[in-house]
PDB file of C-alpha atoms in Angstrom:
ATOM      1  CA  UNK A   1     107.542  95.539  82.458  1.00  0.00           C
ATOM      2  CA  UNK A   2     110.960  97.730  82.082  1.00  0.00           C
ATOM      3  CA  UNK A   3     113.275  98.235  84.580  1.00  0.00           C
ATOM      4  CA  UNK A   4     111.916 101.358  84.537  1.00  0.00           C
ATOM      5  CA  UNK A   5     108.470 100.648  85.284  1.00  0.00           C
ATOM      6  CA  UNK A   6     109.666  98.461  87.984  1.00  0.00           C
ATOM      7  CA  UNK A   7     111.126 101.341  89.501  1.00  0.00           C
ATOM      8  CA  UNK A   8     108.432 103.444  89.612  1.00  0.00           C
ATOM      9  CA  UNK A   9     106.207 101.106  90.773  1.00  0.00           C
ATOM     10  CA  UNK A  10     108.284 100.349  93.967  1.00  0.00           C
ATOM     11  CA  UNK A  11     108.526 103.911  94.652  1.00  0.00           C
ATOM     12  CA  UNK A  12     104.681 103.860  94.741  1.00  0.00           C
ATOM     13  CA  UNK A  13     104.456 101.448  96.741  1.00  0.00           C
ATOM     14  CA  UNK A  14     106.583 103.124  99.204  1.00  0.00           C
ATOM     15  CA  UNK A  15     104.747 106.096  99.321  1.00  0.00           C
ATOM     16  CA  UNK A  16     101.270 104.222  99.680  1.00  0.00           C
ATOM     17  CA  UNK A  17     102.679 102.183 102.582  1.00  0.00           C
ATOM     18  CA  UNK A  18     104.800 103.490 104.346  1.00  0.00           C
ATOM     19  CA  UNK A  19     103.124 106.812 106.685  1.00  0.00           C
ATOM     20  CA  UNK A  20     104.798 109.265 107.988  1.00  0.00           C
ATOM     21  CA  UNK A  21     102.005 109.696 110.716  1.00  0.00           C
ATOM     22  CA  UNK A  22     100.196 107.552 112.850  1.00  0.00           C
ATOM     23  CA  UNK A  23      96.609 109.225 113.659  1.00  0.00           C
ATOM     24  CA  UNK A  24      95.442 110.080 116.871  1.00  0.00           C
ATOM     25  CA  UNK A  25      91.769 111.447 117.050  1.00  0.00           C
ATOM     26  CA  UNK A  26      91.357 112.679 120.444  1.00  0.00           C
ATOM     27  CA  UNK A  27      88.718 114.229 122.074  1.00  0.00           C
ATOM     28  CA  UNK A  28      86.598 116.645 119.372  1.00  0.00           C
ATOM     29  CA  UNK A  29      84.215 118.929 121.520  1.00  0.00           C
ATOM     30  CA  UNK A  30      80.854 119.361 120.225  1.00  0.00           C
ATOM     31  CA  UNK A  31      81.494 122.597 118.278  1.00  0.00           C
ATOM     32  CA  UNK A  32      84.431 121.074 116.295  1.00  0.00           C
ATOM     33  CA  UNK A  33      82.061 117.810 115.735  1.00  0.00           C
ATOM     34  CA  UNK A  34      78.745 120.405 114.609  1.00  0.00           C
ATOM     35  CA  UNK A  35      81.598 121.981 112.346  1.00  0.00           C
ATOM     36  CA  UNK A  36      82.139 118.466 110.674  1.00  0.00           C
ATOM     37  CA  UNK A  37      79.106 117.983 109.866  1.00  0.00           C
ATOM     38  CA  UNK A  38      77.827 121.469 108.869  1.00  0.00           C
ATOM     39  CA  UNK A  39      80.875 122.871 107.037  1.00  0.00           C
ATOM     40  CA  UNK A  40      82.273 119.775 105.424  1.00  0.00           C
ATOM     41  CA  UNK A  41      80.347 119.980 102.485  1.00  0.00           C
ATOM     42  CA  UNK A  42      81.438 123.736 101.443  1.00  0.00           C
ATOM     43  CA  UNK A  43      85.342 123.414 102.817  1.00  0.00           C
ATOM     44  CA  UNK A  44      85.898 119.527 102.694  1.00  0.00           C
ATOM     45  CA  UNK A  45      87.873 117.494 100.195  1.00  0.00           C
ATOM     46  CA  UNK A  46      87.232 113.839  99.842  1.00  0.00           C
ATOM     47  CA  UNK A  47      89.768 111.168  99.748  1.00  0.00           C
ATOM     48  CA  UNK A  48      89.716 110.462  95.549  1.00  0.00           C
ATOM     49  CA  UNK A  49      91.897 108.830  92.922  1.00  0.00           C
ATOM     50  CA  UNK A  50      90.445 111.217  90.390  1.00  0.00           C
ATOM     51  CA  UNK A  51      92.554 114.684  89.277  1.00  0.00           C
ATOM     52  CA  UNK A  52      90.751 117.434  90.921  1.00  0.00           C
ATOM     53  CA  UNK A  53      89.970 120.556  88.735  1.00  0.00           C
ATOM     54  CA  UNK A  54      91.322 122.760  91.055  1.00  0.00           C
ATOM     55  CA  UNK A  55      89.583 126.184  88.824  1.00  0.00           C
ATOM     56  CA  UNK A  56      86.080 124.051  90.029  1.00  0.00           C
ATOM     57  CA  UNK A  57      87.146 123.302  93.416  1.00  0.00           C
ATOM     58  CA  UNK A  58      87.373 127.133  94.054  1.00  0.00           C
ATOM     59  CA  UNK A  59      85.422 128.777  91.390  1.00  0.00           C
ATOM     60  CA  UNK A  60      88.712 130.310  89.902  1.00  0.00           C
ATOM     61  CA  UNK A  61      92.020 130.496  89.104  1.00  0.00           C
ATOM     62  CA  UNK A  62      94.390 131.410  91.321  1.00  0.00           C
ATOM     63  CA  UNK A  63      97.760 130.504  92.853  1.00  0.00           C
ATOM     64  CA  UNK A  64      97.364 127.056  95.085  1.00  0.00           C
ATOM     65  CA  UNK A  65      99.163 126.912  98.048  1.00  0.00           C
ATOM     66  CA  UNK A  66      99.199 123.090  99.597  1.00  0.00           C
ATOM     67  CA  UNK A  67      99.883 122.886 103.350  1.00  0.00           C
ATOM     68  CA  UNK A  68     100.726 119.237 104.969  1.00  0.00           C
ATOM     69  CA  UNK A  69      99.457 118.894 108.446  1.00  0.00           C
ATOM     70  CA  UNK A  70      98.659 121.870 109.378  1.00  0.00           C
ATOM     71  CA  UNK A  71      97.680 120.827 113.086  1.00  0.00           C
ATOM     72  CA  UNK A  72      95.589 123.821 114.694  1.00  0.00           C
ATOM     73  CA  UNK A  73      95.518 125.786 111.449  1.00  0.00           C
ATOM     74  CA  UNK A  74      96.570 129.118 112.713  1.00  0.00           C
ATOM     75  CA  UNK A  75      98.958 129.251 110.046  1.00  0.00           C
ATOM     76  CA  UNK A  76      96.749 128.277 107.222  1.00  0.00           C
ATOM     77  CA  UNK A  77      93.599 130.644 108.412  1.00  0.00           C
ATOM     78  CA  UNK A  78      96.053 133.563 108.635  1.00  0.00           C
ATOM     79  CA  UNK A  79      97.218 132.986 105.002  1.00  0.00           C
ATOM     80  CA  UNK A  80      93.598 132.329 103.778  1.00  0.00           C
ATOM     81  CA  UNK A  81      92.603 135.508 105.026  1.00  0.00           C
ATOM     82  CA  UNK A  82      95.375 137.895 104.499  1.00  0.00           C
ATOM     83  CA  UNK A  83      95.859 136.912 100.892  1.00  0.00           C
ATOM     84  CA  UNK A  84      92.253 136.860  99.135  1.00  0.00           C
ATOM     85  CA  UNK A  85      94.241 136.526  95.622  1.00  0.00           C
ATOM     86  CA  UNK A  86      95.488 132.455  96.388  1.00  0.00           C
ATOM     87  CA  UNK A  87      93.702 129.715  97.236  1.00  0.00           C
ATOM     88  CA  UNK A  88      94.517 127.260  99.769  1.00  0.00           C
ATOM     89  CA  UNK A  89      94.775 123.666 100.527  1.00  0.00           C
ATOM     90  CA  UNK A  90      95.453 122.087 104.109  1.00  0.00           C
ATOM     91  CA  UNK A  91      95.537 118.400 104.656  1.00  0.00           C
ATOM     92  CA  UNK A  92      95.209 117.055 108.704  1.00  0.00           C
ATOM     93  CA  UNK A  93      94.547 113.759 109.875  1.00  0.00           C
ATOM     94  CA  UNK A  94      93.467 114.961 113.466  1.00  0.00           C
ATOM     95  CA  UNK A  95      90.284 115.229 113.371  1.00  0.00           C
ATOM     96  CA  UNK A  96      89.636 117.764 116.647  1.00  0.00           C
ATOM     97  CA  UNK A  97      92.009 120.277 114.349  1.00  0.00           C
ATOM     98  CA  UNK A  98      89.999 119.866 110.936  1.00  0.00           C
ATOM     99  CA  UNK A  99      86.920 120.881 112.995  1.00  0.00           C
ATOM    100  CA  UNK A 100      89.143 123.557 114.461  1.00  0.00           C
ATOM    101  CA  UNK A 101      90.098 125.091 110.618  1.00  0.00           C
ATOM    102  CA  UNK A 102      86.142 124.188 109.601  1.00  0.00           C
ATOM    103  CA  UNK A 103      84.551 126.589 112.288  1.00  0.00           C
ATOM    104  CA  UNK A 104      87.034 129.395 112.062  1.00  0.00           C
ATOM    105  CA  UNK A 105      86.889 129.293 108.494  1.00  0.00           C
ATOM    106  CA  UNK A 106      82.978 129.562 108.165  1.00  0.00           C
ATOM    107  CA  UNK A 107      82.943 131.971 110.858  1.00  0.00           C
ATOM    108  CA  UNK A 108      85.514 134.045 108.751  1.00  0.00           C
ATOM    109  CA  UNK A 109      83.647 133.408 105.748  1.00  0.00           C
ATOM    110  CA  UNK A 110      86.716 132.264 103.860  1.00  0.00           C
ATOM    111  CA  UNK A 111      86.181 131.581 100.194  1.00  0.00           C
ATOM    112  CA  UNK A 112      89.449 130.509  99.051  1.00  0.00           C
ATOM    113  CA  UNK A 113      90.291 127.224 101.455  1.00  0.00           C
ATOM    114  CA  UNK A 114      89.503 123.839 101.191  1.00  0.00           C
ATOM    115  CA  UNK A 115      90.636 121.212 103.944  1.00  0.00           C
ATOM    116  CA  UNK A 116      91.179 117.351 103.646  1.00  0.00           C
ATOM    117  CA  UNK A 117      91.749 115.173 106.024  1.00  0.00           C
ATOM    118  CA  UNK A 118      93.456 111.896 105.299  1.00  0.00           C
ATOM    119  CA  UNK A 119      97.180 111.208 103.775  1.00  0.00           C
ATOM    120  CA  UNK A 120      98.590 114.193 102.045  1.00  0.00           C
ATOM    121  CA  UNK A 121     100.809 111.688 100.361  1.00  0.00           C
ATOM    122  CA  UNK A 122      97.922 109.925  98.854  1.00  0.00           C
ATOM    123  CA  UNK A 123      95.648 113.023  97.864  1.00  0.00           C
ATOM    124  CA  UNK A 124      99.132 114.987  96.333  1.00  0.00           C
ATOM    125  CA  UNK A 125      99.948 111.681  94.026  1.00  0.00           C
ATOM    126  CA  UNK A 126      96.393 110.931  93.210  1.00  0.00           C
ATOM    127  CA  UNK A 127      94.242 114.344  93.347  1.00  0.00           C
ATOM    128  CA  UNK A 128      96.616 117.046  92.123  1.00  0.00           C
ATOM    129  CA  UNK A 129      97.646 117.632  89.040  1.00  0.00           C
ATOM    130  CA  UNK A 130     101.023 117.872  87.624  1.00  0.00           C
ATOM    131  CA  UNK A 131     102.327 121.165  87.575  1.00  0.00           C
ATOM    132  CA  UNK A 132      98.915 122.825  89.540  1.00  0.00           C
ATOM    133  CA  UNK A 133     100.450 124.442  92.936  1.00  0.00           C
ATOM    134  CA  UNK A 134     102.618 127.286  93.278  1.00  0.00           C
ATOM    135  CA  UNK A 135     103.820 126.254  96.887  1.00  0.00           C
ATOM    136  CA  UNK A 136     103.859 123.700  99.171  1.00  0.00           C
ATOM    137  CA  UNK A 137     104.380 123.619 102.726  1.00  0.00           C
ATOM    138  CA  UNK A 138     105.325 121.419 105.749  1.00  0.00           C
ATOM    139  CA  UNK A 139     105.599 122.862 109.137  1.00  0.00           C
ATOM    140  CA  UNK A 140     107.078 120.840 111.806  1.00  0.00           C
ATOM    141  CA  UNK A 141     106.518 117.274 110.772  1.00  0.00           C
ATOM    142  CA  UNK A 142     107.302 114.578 112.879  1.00  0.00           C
ATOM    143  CA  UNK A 143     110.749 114.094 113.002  1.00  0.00           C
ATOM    144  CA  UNK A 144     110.525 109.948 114.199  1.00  0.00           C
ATOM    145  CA  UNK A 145     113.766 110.647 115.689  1.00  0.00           C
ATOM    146  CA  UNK A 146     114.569 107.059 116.361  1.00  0.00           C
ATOM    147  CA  UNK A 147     116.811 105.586 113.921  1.00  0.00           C
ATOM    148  CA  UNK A 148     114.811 102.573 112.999  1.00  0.00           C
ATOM    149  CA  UNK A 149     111.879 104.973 112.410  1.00  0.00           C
ATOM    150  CA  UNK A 150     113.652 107.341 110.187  1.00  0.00           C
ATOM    151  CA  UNK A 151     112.007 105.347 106.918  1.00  0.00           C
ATOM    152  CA  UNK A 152     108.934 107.208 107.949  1.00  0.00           C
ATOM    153  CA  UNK A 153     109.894 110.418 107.835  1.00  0.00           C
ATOM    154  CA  UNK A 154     107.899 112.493 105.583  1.00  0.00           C
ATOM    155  CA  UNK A 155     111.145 114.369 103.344  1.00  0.00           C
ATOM    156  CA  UNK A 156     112.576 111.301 101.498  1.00  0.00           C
ATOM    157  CA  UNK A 157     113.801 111.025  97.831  1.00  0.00           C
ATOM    158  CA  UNK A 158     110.611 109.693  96.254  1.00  0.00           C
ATOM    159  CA  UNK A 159     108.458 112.502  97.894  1.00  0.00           C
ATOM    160  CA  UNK A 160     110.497 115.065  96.593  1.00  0.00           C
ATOM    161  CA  UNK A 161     110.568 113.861  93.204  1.00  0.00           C
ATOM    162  CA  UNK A 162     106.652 113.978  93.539  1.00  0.00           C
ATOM    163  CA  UNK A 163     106.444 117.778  95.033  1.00  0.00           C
ATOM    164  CA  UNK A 164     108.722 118.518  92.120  1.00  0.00           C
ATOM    165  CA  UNK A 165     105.946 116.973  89.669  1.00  0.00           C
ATOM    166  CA  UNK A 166     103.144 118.540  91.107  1.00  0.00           C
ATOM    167  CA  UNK A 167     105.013 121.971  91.449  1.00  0.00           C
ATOM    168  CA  UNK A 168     104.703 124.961  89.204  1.00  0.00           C
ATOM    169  CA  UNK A 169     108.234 125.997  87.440  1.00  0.00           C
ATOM    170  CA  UNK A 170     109.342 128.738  90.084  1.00  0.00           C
ATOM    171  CA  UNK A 171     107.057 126.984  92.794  1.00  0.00           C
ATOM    172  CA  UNK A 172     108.352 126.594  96.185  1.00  0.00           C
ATOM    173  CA  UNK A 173     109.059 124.027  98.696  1.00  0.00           C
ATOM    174  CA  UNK A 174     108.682 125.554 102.278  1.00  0.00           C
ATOM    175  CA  UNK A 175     109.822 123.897 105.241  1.00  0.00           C
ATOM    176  CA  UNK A 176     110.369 124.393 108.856  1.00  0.00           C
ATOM    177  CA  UNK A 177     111.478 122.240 111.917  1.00  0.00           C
ATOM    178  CA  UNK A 178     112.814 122.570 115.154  1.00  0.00           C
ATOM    179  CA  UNK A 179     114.794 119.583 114.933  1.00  0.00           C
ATOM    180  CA  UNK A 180     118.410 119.794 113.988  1.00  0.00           C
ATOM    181  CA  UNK A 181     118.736 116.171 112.992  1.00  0.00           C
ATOM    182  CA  UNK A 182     116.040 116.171 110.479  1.00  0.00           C
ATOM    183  CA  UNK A 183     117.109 119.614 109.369  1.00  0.00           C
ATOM    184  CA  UNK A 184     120.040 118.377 108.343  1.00  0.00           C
ATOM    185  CA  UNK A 185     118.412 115.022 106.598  1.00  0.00           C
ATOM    186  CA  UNK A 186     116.034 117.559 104.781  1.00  0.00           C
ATOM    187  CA  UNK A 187     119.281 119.170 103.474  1.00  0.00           C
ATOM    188  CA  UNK A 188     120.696 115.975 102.474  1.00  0.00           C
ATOM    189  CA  UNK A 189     117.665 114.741 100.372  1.00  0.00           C
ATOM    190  CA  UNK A 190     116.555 118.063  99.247  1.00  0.00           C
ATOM    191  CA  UNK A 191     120.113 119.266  98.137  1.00  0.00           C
ATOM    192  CA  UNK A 192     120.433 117.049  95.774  1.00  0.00           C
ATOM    193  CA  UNK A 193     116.897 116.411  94.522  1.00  0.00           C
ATOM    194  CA  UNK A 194     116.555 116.285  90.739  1.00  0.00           C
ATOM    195  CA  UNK A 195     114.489 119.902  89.942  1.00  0.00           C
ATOM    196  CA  UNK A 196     114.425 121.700  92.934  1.00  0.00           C
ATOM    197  CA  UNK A 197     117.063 124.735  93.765  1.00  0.00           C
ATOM    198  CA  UNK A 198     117.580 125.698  97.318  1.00  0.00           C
ATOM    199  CA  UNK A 199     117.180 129.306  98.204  1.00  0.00           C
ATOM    200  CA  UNK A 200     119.946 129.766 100.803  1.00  0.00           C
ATOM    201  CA  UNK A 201     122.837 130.979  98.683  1.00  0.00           C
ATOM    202  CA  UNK A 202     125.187 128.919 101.198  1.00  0.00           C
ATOM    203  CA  UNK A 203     122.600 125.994 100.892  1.00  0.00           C
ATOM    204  CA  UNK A 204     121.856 126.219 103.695  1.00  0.00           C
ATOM    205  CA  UNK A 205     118.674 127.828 105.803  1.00  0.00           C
ATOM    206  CA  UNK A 206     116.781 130.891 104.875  1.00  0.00           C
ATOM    207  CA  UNK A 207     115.379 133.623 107.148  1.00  0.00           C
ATOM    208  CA  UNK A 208     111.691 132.705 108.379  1.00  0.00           C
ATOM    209  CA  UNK A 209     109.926 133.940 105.714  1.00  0.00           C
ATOM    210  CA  UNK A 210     107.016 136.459 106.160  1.00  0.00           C
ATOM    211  CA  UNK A 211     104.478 134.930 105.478  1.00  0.00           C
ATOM    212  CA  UNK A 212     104.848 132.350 107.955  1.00  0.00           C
ATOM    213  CA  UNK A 213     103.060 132.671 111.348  1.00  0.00           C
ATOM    214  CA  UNK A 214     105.065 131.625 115.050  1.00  0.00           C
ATOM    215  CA  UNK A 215     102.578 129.410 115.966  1.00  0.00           C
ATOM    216  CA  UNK A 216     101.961 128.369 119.203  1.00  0.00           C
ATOM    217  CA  UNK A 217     103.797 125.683 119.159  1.00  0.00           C
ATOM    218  CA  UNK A 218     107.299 127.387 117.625  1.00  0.00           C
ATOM    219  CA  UNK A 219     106.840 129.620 120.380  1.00  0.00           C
ATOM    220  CA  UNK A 220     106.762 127.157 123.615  1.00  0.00           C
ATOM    221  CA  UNK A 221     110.022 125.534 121.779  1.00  0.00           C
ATOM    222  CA  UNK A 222     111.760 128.627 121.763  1.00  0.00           C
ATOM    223  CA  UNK A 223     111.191 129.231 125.574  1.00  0.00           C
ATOM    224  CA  UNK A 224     112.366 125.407 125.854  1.00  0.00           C
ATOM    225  CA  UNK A 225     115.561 126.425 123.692  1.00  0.00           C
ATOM    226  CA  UNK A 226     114.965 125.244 120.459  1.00  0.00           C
ATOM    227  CA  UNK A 227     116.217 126.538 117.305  1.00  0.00           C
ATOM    228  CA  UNK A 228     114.063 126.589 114.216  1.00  0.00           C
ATOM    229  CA  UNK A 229     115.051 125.839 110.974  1.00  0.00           C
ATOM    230  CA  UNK A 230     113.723 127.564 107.667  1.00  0.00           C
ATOM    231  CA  UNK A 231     114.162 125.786 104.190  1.00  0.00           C
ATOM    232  CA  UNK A 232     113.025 126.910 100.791  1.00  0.00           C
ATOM    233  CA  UNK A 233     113.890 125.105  97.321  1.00  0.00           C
ATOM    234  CA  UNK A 234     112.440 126.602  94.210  1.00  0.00           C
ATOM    235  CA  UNK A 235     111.075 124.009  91.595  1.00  0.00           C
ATOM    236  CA  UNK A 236     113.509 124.848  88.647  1.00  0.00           C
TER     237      UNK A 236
END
């Protein structure tokens, strides 16, 4: 095996093992559970190791937007249903907020999302193809703001070289957090990331963009004094 293989394998490895969330189920009331099992079959994505056909998945072809934990979904039902033209992809390990996304969804007859719920990581290196989505976005991950916990942060150099694979040239990278520290790591590993161009012509942070909605959560941080940070790098 090259060098080069060796590489690549390691950086694999990496992204198999090491999470950058630990799941917490919670309590799912009986609605989110009936949603489960009702709705999973039209909106749900299984965990696979097989390219999905993403025309077959949603019965066309459209631009695929890919959101990574999308927690309560607000954000990813108002995008679903204010732009009919792109299809959409969230990924959630909580449970209670997959049956959340499922019952809205239904009751908003939504034709144009599709939900999984197990690592992102996993399902973006093994069930998307190259060069398939036209954005991705990743609101508020956890920002394991100890130092020794820092290896599981989410934004590291091996998952950005895979967002860059499985981006469209001109697809974006969308990011927000309310946590300076990570902001600034995002920079630092995004910055210089082989194929992707940030936005902010000082580098920097961009303006909130439009299409993103203050969710709940944003909200109660910005009563508590916390600044959010907007990033966007273009897949060049």
């Amino acid at each position: 095996m090259s060098g080069t293989e060796d590489s690549q394998e390691g950086e694999n490895l990496h992204l198999r093992h090491i999470r950058s969330f630990v799941r917490r189920e919670g309590r799912m009331t009986d609605g989110q559970e009936r949603s489960l099992a009702e709705q999973w079959p039209r909106y749900g994505i299984e965990p696979t190791t097989q390219l999905l056909d993403l025309a077959a998945v949603f019965g066309r072809r459209a631009p695929v937007m890919f959101e990574i934990g999308f927690g309560a979904g607000d954000h990813l039902l108002a995008r679903a249903a204010a732009e009919p033209g792109w299809d959409f992809i969230g990924v959630e390990v909580h449970r209670p907020g997959v049956g959340r996304v499922l019952n809205r969804a239904a009751h908003a007859g939504l034709a144009n999302l599709r939900v999984a719920s197990h690592d992102a990581v996993e399902l973006l290196r093994d069930g998307i193809p190259d060069g398939s989505l036209d954005q991705v976005v990743i609101q508020f991950p956890d920002p394991w703001h100890k130092k020794r916990h820092h290896k599981r942060r989410l934004v590291q150099p091996e998952f950005a070289q895979l967002v860059v694979q499985k981006l469209k040239q001109g697809g974006e990278l969308q990011l927000a957090t309310d946590w300076a520290p990570y902001a600034e790591h995002m920079l630092e590993v995004l910055n210089v990331a082989p194929g992707l161009r940030n936005r902010a012509a000082d580098g920097r942070y961009v303006p909130m963009p439009v299409t993103r909605l203050k969710t709940r959560f944003e909200a109660r941080g910005e009563r508590l004094g916390h600044e959010v940070f907007d990033l966007s790098f273009e897949r060049t």
